[in-house]
Short mmCIF file of C-alpha atoms in Angstrom, two decimals:
data_model
loop_
_atom_site.label_atom_id
_atom_site.label_comp_id
_atom_site.label_asym_id
_atom_site.label_seq_id
_atom_site.Cartn_x
_atom_site.Cartn_y
_atom_site.Cartn_z
CA MET A 21 -0.23 -0.15 0.55
CA LYS A 22 3.07 2.18 0.96
CA THR A 23 4.40 1.51 -2.65
CA THR A 24 1.38 2.16 -4.24
CA ASN A 25 0.80 5.94 -2.22
CA ARG A 26 4.02 6.43 -3.36
CA ILE A 27 3.46 5.97 -7.36
CA LEU A 28 0.06 7.85 -7.22
CA ARG A 29 1.53 11.33 -4.90
CA ALA A 30 4.79 11.24 -7.81
CA GLY A 31 2.35 11.08 -10.65
CA THR A 32 3.58 8.30 -12.97
CA MET A 33 1.30 6.43 -12.99
CA LEU A 34 -1.68 6.40 -15.81
CA ALA A 35 -4.60 8.96 -15.29
CA THR A 36 -7.99 7.69 -13.00
CA ALA A 37 -10.28 9.88 -12.60
CA LEU A 38 -12.02 11.36 -9.31
CA VAL A 39 -15.02 12.64 -9.66
CA MET A 40 -16.11 14.69 -6.32
CA THR A 41 -19.48 16.62 -6.25
CA LEU A 42 -19.27 19.95 -4.85
CA GLY A 43 -22.46 22.91 -4.78
CA VAL A 44 -22.80 25.51 -6.52
CA ALA A 45 -22.58 29.31 -5.42
CA THR A 46 -25.59 31.08 -4.65
CA SER A 47 -25.55 33.04 -7.56
CA ALA A 48 -24.34 30.41 -10.33
CA LYS A 49 -27.24 28.72 -12.43
CA ALA A 50 -28.05 25.45 -11.47
CA ASP A 51 -26.02 22.27 -12.70
CA THR A 52 -23.14 24.32 -13.20
CA THR A 53 -20.11 21.95 -13.70
CA LEU A 54 -16.88 23.22 -12.95
CA THR A 55 -14.09 21.00 -14.36
CA VAL A 56 -10.55 21.46 -12.34
CA TRP A 57 -7.37 19.29 -14.07
CA ASP A 58 -4.27 18.12 -12.09
CA TRP A 59 -1.49 15.26 -11.27
CA LYS A 60 -2.67 14.52 -7.60
CA SER A 61 -7.14 14.22 -6.82
CA GLY A 62 -5.99 10.55 -6.75
CA ASP A 63 -3.79 10.30 -4.33
CA PRO A 64 -4.54 8.59 -1.54
CA THR A 65 -2.54 10.36 1.26
CA THR A 66 -3.70 13.96 -0.17
CA ALA A 67 -7.67 12.56 -0.64
CA PRO A 68 -8.59 14.31 3.56
CA TYR A 69 -7.27 17.92 1.78
CA PHE A 70 -9.33 17.04 -1.30
CA GLU A 71 -12.09 16.00 0.74
CA LYS A 72 -12.19 19.10 3.21
CA VAL A 73 -12.14 21.35 0.56
CA LYS A 74 -14.97 19.88 -1.60
CA THR A 75 -16.92 20.03 1.67
CA ASP A 76 -16.46 23.66 2.51
CA PHE A 77 -16.85 24.85 -0.74
CA GLU A 78 -20.50 22.15 -0.95
CA ALA A 79 -21.29 24.72 1.89
CA ALA A 80 -20.49 27.51 0.45
CA HIS A 81 -21.84 26.98 -2.56
CA PRO A 82 -24.86 24.58 -2.34
CA GLY A 83 -25.45 22.97 -6.32
CA VAL A 84 -23.03 23.68 -8.21
CA THR A 85 -21.12 19.99 -9.31
CA VAL A 86 -16.96 20.42 -9.65
CA LYS A 87 -15.35 17.23 -11.63
CA PHE A 88 -11.70 16.65 -10.39
CA VAL A 89 -9.18 14.86 -13.31
CA MET A 90 -6.16 13.68 -12.69
CA GLN A 91 -4.64 13.16 -15.69
CA PRO A 92 -1.01 11.51 -15.74
CA HIS A 93 2.21 14.03 -15.14
CA ASP A 94 4.34 12.86 -17.24
CA GLN A 95 1.46 14.04 -20.48
CA TYR A 96 -0.05 17.14 -18.29
CA TYR A 97 1.90 19.28 -19.80
CA THR A 98 0.88 18.56 -23.54
CA LEU A 99 -2.65 17.29 -22.65
CA LEU A 100 -3.05 21.29 -20.87
CA GLY A 101 -1.38 22.49 -24.15
CA THR A 102 -3.66 20.91 -26.50
CA ALA A 103 -7.10 22.40 -23.78
CA ILE A 104 -5.10 25.55 -24.36
CA ALA A 105 -4.85 25.10 -28.02
CA ALA A 106 -8.01 24.32 -28.37
CA SER A 107 -9.46 26.92 -26.15
CA GLN A 108 -11.51 24.52 -23.91
CA GLY A 109 -11.76 21.79 -21.17
CA PRO A 110 -10.60 22.31 -17.65
CA ASP A 111 -12.04 25.40 -15.49
CA VAL A 112 -9.00 25.10 -13.23
CA VAL A 113 -5.71 23.50 -13.52
CA LEU A 114 -2.80 23.12 -10.99
CA VAL A 115 0.03 24.10 -12.76
CA HIS A 116 3.46 23.92 -11.23
CA GLY A 117 5.36 27.35 -9.90
CA GLY A 118 7.94 28.85 -12.25
CA SER A 119 8.33 28.46 -16.12
CA GLN A 120 5.59 25.89 -16.29
CA ALA A 121 3.38 29.02 -14.87
CA LYS A 122 4.40 31.59 -16.53
CA GLU A 123 5.01 30.60 -19.76
CA ARG A 124 0.80 29.60 -19.94
CA ILE A 125 -0.17 32.76 -18.55
CA ALA A 126 -1.43 33.81 -21.96
CA ALA A 127 -4.23 31.24 -21.25
CA PHE A 128 -4.72 32.19 -17.91
CA SER A 129 -7.10 34.91 -16.02
CA LYS A 130 -6.07 37.66 -13.92
CA LEU A 131 -6.62 37.42 -10.25
CA ASP A 132 -4.93 40.43 -8.90
CA ASP A 133 -8.84 42.00 -8.06
CA LYS A 134 -9.97 38.78 -6.72
CA ILE A 135 -7.43 38.02 -3.74
CA ALA A 136 -7.03 40.72 -1.89
CA ASP A 137 -8.56 38.65 0.91
CA ILE A 138 -6.15 36.40 0.67
CA LYS A 139 -2.97 38.24 -0.45
CA THR A 140 -0.89 38.74 2.46
CA ARG A 141 -1.72 35.68 4.35
CA VAL A 142 -0.26 33.14 1.28
CA ALA A 143 3.02 33.12 0.28
CA GLY A 144 4.76 32.14 -3.09
CA TRP A 145 3.35 34.01 -5.52
CA ASP A 146 6.14 35.09 -7.10
CA GLU A 147 6.57 31.98 -8.89
CA PHE A 148 2.90 32.15 -10.58
CA ALA A 149 3.61 35.72 -11.96
CA GLY A 150 3.38 37.61 -15.00
CA PRO A 151 6.22 40.10 -16.50
CA ASP A 152 4.26 43.06 -14.61
CA GLY A 153 3.60 41.12 -11.22
CA SER A 154 -0.39 40.06 -11.45
CA ALA A 155 -1.11 37.27 -9.77
CA TYR A 156 -2.15 34.38 -12.46
CA ALA A 157 -2.48 31.27 -10.14
CA VAL A 158 -3.16 30.75 -6.28
CA PRO A 159 -0.35 29.21 -4.85
CA ILE A 160 -0.99 26.32 -2.31
CA SER A 161 2.45 24.61 -1.62
CA ILE A 162 5.60 26.25 -0.69
CA GLN A 163 8.28 23.57 -2.16
CA GLY A 164 12.38 22.80 -2.41
CA LEU A 165 14.82 20.72 -1.76
CA ALA A 166 17.27 19.08 0.62
CA VAL A 167 19.38 16.00 0.84
CA TYR A 168 17.73 13.36 3.22
CA TYR A 169 20.26 11.52 4.82
CA ASN A 170 20.31 7.93 6.67
CA LYS A 171 22.69 8.66 9.87
CA GLU A 172 22.31 5.24 10.78
CA LEU A 173 24.02 4.51 7.38
CA TYR A 174 26.96 7.80 8.77
CA LYS A 175 27.10 5.46 11.75
CA LYS A 176 28.66 2.84 9.94
CA ALA A 177 30.90 4.58 7.66
CA GLY A 178 32.40 5.91 11.24
CA LEU A 179 30.58 9.37 10.07
CA ASP A 180 29.33 11.46 12.92
CA PRO A 181 26.01 11.63 11.64
CA GLU A 182 25.27 14.94 13.04
CA ALA A 183 27.93 16.63 11.14
CA THR A 184 26.48 17.84 8.11
CA PRO A 185 28.87 19.24 4.75
CA ARG A 186 29.46 23.12 5.05
CA SER A 187 31.46 23.02 1.96
CA TRP A 188 32.12 20.70 -1.24
CA ALA A 189 35.35 19.13 -0.15
CA GLU A 190 32.92 17.93 3.21
CA LEU A 191 30.52 16.43 0.93
CA GLU A 192 33.39 14.60 -1.14
CA ALA A 193 35.02 13.28 1.70
CA ILE A 194 31.78 11.91 3.74
CA CYS A 195 31.23 10.13 -0.19
CA ALA A 196 34.49 9.15 0.20
CA LYS A 197 34.45 7.66 3.52
CA LEU A 198 30.93 6.18 2.50
CA LYS A 199 32.55 4.18 -0.48
CA ALA A 200 35.09 2.77 1.58
CA ALA A 201 32.24 1.43 4.06
CA GLY A 202 31.12 0.03 1.06
CA THR A 203 27.89 2.13 1.00
CA THR A 204 26.34 4.35 -2.35
CA CYS A 205 26.86 7.67 -1.30
CA PHE A 206 24.05 8.94 -3.09
CA ALA A 207 20.70 7.49 -4.77
CA LEU A 208 19.91 8.75 -8.06
CA GLY A 209 17.88 8.26 -10.38
CA ASN A 210 17.77 10.19 -14.16
CA LYS A 211 15.44 8.21 -16.17
CA GLU A 212 13.26 11.58 -17.10
CA GLY A 213 16.58 13.37 -16.15
CA PHE A 214 15.06 15.00 -12.93
CA GLY A 215 17.79 13.21 -11.33
CA ALA A 216 19.83 16.35 -12.95
CA ASP A 217 17.00 19.35 -12.35
CA PHE A 218 17.90 18.41 -8.45
CA PHE A 219 21.62 18.16 -9.49
CA TYR A 220 21.89 21.23 -10.76
CA SER A 221 19.51 23.30 -8.56
CA ALA A 222 20.45 22.17 -6.02
CA ALA A 223 24.37 23.05 -6.20
CA ALA A 224 23.23 26.53 -7.32
CA ALA A 225 21.83 27.73 -4.67
CA ASN A 226 24.24 29.06 -2.94
CA ALA A 227 26.38 29.27 -5.22
CA LEU A 228 24.96 32.28 -7.46
CA THR A 229 24.76 35.90 -6.11
CA ALA A 230 21.24 37.72 -6.28
CA GLU A 231 22.42 39.76 -9.49
CA GLN A 232 22.99 35.71 -10.79
CA GLN A 233 19.96 34.73 -10.09
CA ALA A 234 17.86 37.01 -12.05
CA ALA A 235 20.36 36.71 -15.22
CA TRP A 236 19.86 33.03 -14.98
CA THR A 237 16.62 33.98 -15.41
CA THR A 238 16.37 36.40 -18.25
CA GLY A 239 18.78 34.14 -20.02
CA ASP A 240 21.29 36.64 -19.56
CA LEU A 241 23.84 34.17 -17.24
CA LYS A 242 25.48 30.87 -20.13
CA TRP A 243 25.51 27.62 -19.36
CA SER A 244 28.73 28.29 -20.47
CA SER A 245 29.22 30.84 -17.55
CA PRO A 246 32.05 29.56 -15.66
CA GLU A 247 29.14 29.18 -12.43
CA ILE A 248 27.04 26.90 -14.08
CA LYS A 249 30.00 24.84 -16.16
CA ALA A 250 31.86 24.37 -13.05
CA ILE A 251 28.18 22.80 -11.78
CA VAL A 252 27.59 20.48 -14.57
CA GLN A 253 31.47 19.55 -14.22
CA LYS A 254 30.62 18.00 -10.87
CA TRP A 255 27.45 16.69 -12.71
CA VAL A 256 30.54 14.22 -13.96
CA ASP A 257 32.90 13.75 -11.74
CA THR A 258 30.40 12.37 -9.44
CA GLN A 259 29.34 9.26 -11.53
CA LYS A 260 33.35 9.22 -11.84
CA ASP A 261 33.62 9.16 -8.78
CA GLY A 262 31.24 6.17 -7.90
CA TRP A 263 28.64 8.58 -5.89
CA TYR A 264 25.73 6.34 -7.67
CA ALA A 265 24.67 2.98 -8.18
CA GLU A 266 24.65 1.67 -11.41
CA GLY A 267 21.64 2.57 -14.30
CA ALA A 268 20.94 5.73 -12.59
CA ASN A 269 20.11 6.32 -16.31
CA SER A 270 17.70 3.87 -16.75
CA THR A 271 16.06 4.42 -12.60
CA ALA A 272 12.95 6.81 -12.38
CA LYS A 273 13.66 9.44 -9.86
CA PHE A 274 10.04 9.45 -8.59
CA MET A 275 9.44 6.19 -6.82
CA ASP A 276 12.41 4.13 -8.37
CA GLU A 277 15.54 6.44 -6.26
CA TYR A 278 13.76 7.21 -3.01
CA GLN A 279 12.21 3.60 -2.68
CA SER A 280 16.02 2.32 -2.80
CA PHE A 281 16.87 5.43 -0.30
CA GLU A 282 14.37 3.90 1.53
CA ARG A 283 15.68 0.50 1.48
CA GLY A 284 18.70 1.65 2.82
CA GLU A 285 20.95 1.18 0.06
CA ASN A 286 22.22 4.47 -0.37
CA ALA A 287 23.19 7.02 2.45
CA ASN A 288 22.18 10.20 1.00
CA THR A 289 19.06 11.52 -2.01
CA ILE A 290 18.11 14.99 -2.99
CA GLY A 291 14.53 14.86 -2.10
CA LEU A 292 11.51 17.75 -1.96
CA LEU A 293 10.46 19.82 1.32
CA SER A 294 6.79 19.27 0.38
CA ASP A 295 3.96 16.20 -0.55
CA VAL A 296 6.35 13.57 -1.97
CA ALA A 297 9.84 11.91 -1.62
CA HIS A 298 10.07 14.39 1.67
CA TRP A 299 10.80 14.33 5.45
CA LYS A 300 7.00 12.75 6.59
CA GLU A 301 7.84 10.09 3.84
CA PHE A 302 11.22 9.14 4.97
CA ASP A 303 9.85 9.30 8.30
CA GLU A 304 7.81 6.99 7.67
CA PHE A 305 10.09 4.09 6.39
CA LEU A 306 13.34 4.98 7.88
CA GLU A 307 12.27 6.12 11.42
CA PRO A 308 12.14 9.99 12.10
CA GLN A 309 15.22 9.73 14.65
CA ASN A 310 17.65 7.94 11.58
CA VAL A 311 16.51 10.47 9.06
CA GLY A 312 19.00 13.66 8.87
CA VAL A 313 18.73 16.36 6.34
CA PHE A 314 20.95 19.44 4.92
CA VAL A 315 21.84 21.89 2.54
CA MET A 316 23.73 20.22 -0.47
CA PRO A 317 27.02 22.60 -0.41
CA PRO A 318 27.70 24.76 -3.76
CA VAL A 319 30.56 23.15 -5.83
CA THR A 320 32.54 27.04 -5.43
CA ALA A 321 32.55 29.27 -2.36
CA SER A 322 29.57 30.23 -1.01
CA VAL A 323 27.33 33.04 -1.96
CA ASN A 324 26.01 33.97 1.43
CA ASP A 325 26.31 34.64 4.68
CA LYS A 326 25.05 30.81 5.89
CA LEU A 327 23.87 27.61 3.41
CA ARG A 328 20.26 28.66 2.68
CA MET A 329 17.40 25.96 1.71
CA PRO A 330 16.62 26.46 -2.37
CA LEU A 331 12.73 27.17 -2.26
CA ALA A 332 9.96 28.94 -3.61
CA GLY A 333 6.55 29.13 -4.38
CA GLY A 334 5.78 25.28 -5.73
CA ILE A 335 2.47 24.01 -6.61
CA GLY A 336 -1.26 26.38 -7.65
CA TYR A 337 -4.20 26.17 -9.04
CA ALA A 338 -4.82 28.69 -11.99
CA VAL A 339 -8.24 30.01 -13.90
CA THR A 340 -8.22 29.08 -17.62
CA LYS A 341 -9.56 32.48 -19.29
CA PHE A 342 -11.70 29.93 -21.45
CA SER A 343 -14.28 29.06 -18.74
CA PRO A 344 -17.50 30.55 -18.88
CA ASN A 345 -18.26 30.22 -14.94
CA GLN A 346 -14.88 32.84 -14.05
CA ASP A 347 -16.39 34.20 -10.50
CA LEU A 348 -17.05 30.38 -9.46
CA ALA A 349 -13.30 29.39 -11.02
CA VAL A 350 -11.45 31.62 -9.26
CA GLU A 351 -13.57 31.37 -5.89
CA LEU A 352 -12.52 27.49 -5.98
CA ALA A 353 -9.16 27.97 -6.66
CA LYS A 354 -8.78 30.43 -3.56
CA SER A 355 -10.42 27.38 -1.78
CA PHE A 356 -7.84 25.47 -1.95
CA ALA A 357 -5.66 27.95 -0.28
CA ALA A 358 -7.80 28.42 2.63
CA THR A 359 -6.12 27.84 6.23
CA PRO A 360 -8.98 25.09 7.24
CA ALA A 361 -7.89 22.84 3.99
CA MET A 362 -3.86 24.17 4.29
CA GLN A 363 -4.28 22.46 7.64
CA VAL A 364 -5.35 19.02 7.51
CA PHE A 365 -2.78 19.58 3.65
CA PHE A 366 0.08 19.66 6.06
CA GLU A 367 -1.28 17.11 8.70
CA ALA A 368 -2.12 14.65 6.01
CA ALA A 369 0.21 14.63 3.05
CA GLY A 370 3.53 16.80 5.14
CA ALA A 371 2.99 19.46 2.32
CA VAL A 372 4.59 22.48 3.59
CA PRO A 373 1.39 24.72 3.15
CA SER A 374 1.90 28.62 0.90
CA ASP A 375 -0.67 29.75 3.90
CA THR A 376 1.08 31.51 6.72
CA ALA A 377 -1.79 31.25 9.32
CA VAL A 378 -1.44 26.78 9.30
CA ASP A 379 0.16 25.92 12.66
CA THR A 380 2.97 23.93 12.58
CA SER A 381 4.18 23.71 16.46
CA LYS A 382 2.93 20.06 16.86
CA VAL A 383 6.02 18.00 14.29
CA ASP A 384 8.14 16.47 15.85
CA SER A 385 9.80 14.93 13.23
CA PRO A 386 13.73 16.66 13.51
CA SER A 387 13.88 16.42 9.48
CA ALA A 388 9.98 18.72 9.02
CA LYS A 389 11.53 21.15 12.35
CA ILE A 390 14.79 22.10 10.19
CA VAL A 391 13.15 22.19 7.18
CA LEU A 392 10.38 24.56 8.82
CA GLY A 393 12.92 26.64 10.08
CA SER A 394 14.48 27.67 6.50
CA LEU A 395 11.31 28.75 4.87
CA SER A 396 12.13 32.56 6.04
CA ASP A 397 15.70 32.72 4.79
CA GLY A 398 15.83 30.53 1.22
CA ALA A 399 17.34 30.97 -1.94
CA PRO A 400 16.22 30.69 -5.57
CA LEU A 401 15.56 27.27 -7.05
CA LEU A 402 16.95 27.52 -10.28
CA HIS A 403 15.04 25.20 -11.57
CA ASN A 404 12.08 26.79 -11.84
CA ASN A 405 13.60 29.82 -13.32
CA THR A 406 14.96 27.49 -16.26
CA SER A 407 12.93 27.58 -19.57
CA THR A 408 11.29 24.19 -20.85
CA ALA A 409 13.13 23.98 -23.52
CA GLU A 410 16.30 24.31 -21.96
CA THR A 411 15.55 22.06 -18.90
CA GLU A 412 14.57 19.61 -22.14
CA GLU A 413 17.67 19.64 -23.24
CA TRP A 414 19.31 19.33 -20.37
CA HIS A 415 17.33 16.54 -19.50
CA ARG A 416 18.85 14.78 -22.93
CA GLN A 417 22.29 15.90 -21.85
CA SER A 418 23.24 15.15 -19.08
CA GLN A 419 22.08 11.34 -19.71
CA MET A 420 24.54 11.57 -22.45
CA LEU A 421 27.19 13.08 -20.02
CA LEU A 422 27.05 10.29 -17.42
CA THR A 423 27.47 8.04 -20.42
CA GLY A 424 30.41 9.43 -21.54
CA GLU A 425 28.62 10.46 -25.37
CA THR A 426 29.09 13.91 -25.06
CA THR A 427 32.06 16.26 -23.10
CA VAL A 428 31.16 19.29 -20.67
CA ASP A 429 32.14 21.37 -23.53
CA LYS A 430 29.80 20.46 -25.78
CA ALA A 431 27.03 19.77 -23.59
CA VAL A 432 26.92 23.61 -22.45
CA ALA A 433 27.67 24.96 -25.78
CA ARG A 434 24.62 23.29 -26.87
CA LEU A 435 23.16 24.74 -24.17
CA ASP A 436 23.44 27.38 -25.04
CA GLU A 437 22.31 27.75 -28.35
CA VAL A 438 18.71 26.64 -26.58
CA GLN A 439 19.36 29.03 -24.08
CA ALA A 440 20.05 32.02 -26.98
CA GLN A 441 16.65 30.76 -28.86
CA ALA A 442 14.36 30.62 -25.67
CA LYS A 443 14.99 34.20 -25.09
CA LYS A 444 14.61 35.67 -28.35
CA LYS A 445 10.30 33.88 -27.87
#
């Protein structure tokens, strides 16, 4: 059951449709149906959250039907693109913050004049904003990256499980000691290129200044720049140094990589802060006292006074411009970020909620306390601000780098070309 739940959370199974009946606003016509697309509504772990949203929305809007359609995660944006091109389909859609949302804002309704009552309570708006700063989706989570580690495996290798690395040299020393003890240092799944996404984004968080982060977002900091090229080089070097098990390019990140970590086959994994592949899930399999967490150090000197966890607005609900039920759809999008529902989302799924009013004080997980304590002072999440075209090319190049089919110089040169093309659009 746990394995099934994890796969559903990752969204890699074929879609199943979950239909829930909600009601209609008092001002709405009878028999109005709102269609919501996502990749999470069929997840048993988040079911209490969706049920809470359903119950509360139904009570406030008797008579409207809300139909949740869970799409396959790996095909989600292709299907959404088809719906947008046809100007028909869902009224409300779930989107990832950053480039996935921003590249599609032309199809979403501007929310600025509808969210004044929740704007200060909810965090993460920047990841769903247009060039003019207007909001185009309601954030429901804060997402980011952290290295989770197995304290028991650290102990067996003669390492102090409470002494986390503060520099790349210290991380290399840890991996060398784990390797000498017969333990694989990092779990890695790069079948879809997601492992490479997590690697460069985690490594870049404390390597780039605010100005460099901004230049990356606008396409002015190139892949061939010394800062980014150094990260790409370490992607190759860590493979050569035996940090990963064989077959990374044929291993799915969700959930094969994380299942391997949970079985104790490797000592570290780059996981998420919220929802899936995160502290709550690892606590369940390895026991809370055995799960540690740290910020991945930069491959070069840190530009920050302390290592800051990379994080940003995670996922959020947008209203499509072609929805014939604009007012109701906006109300529904906002209901996903209502405090009572967000509280359930946190408690049931271990989601890091966008709602700052949620009470997290009762959490007793050591790793969760570190994650939650990092939220007020995070670093940008680089892959959130990478164009879709670049991301797809990086996936391909990262796999070729691991197999030796290309070199770092050739890879970054090709990525520079794609970046330049994306900038012109």
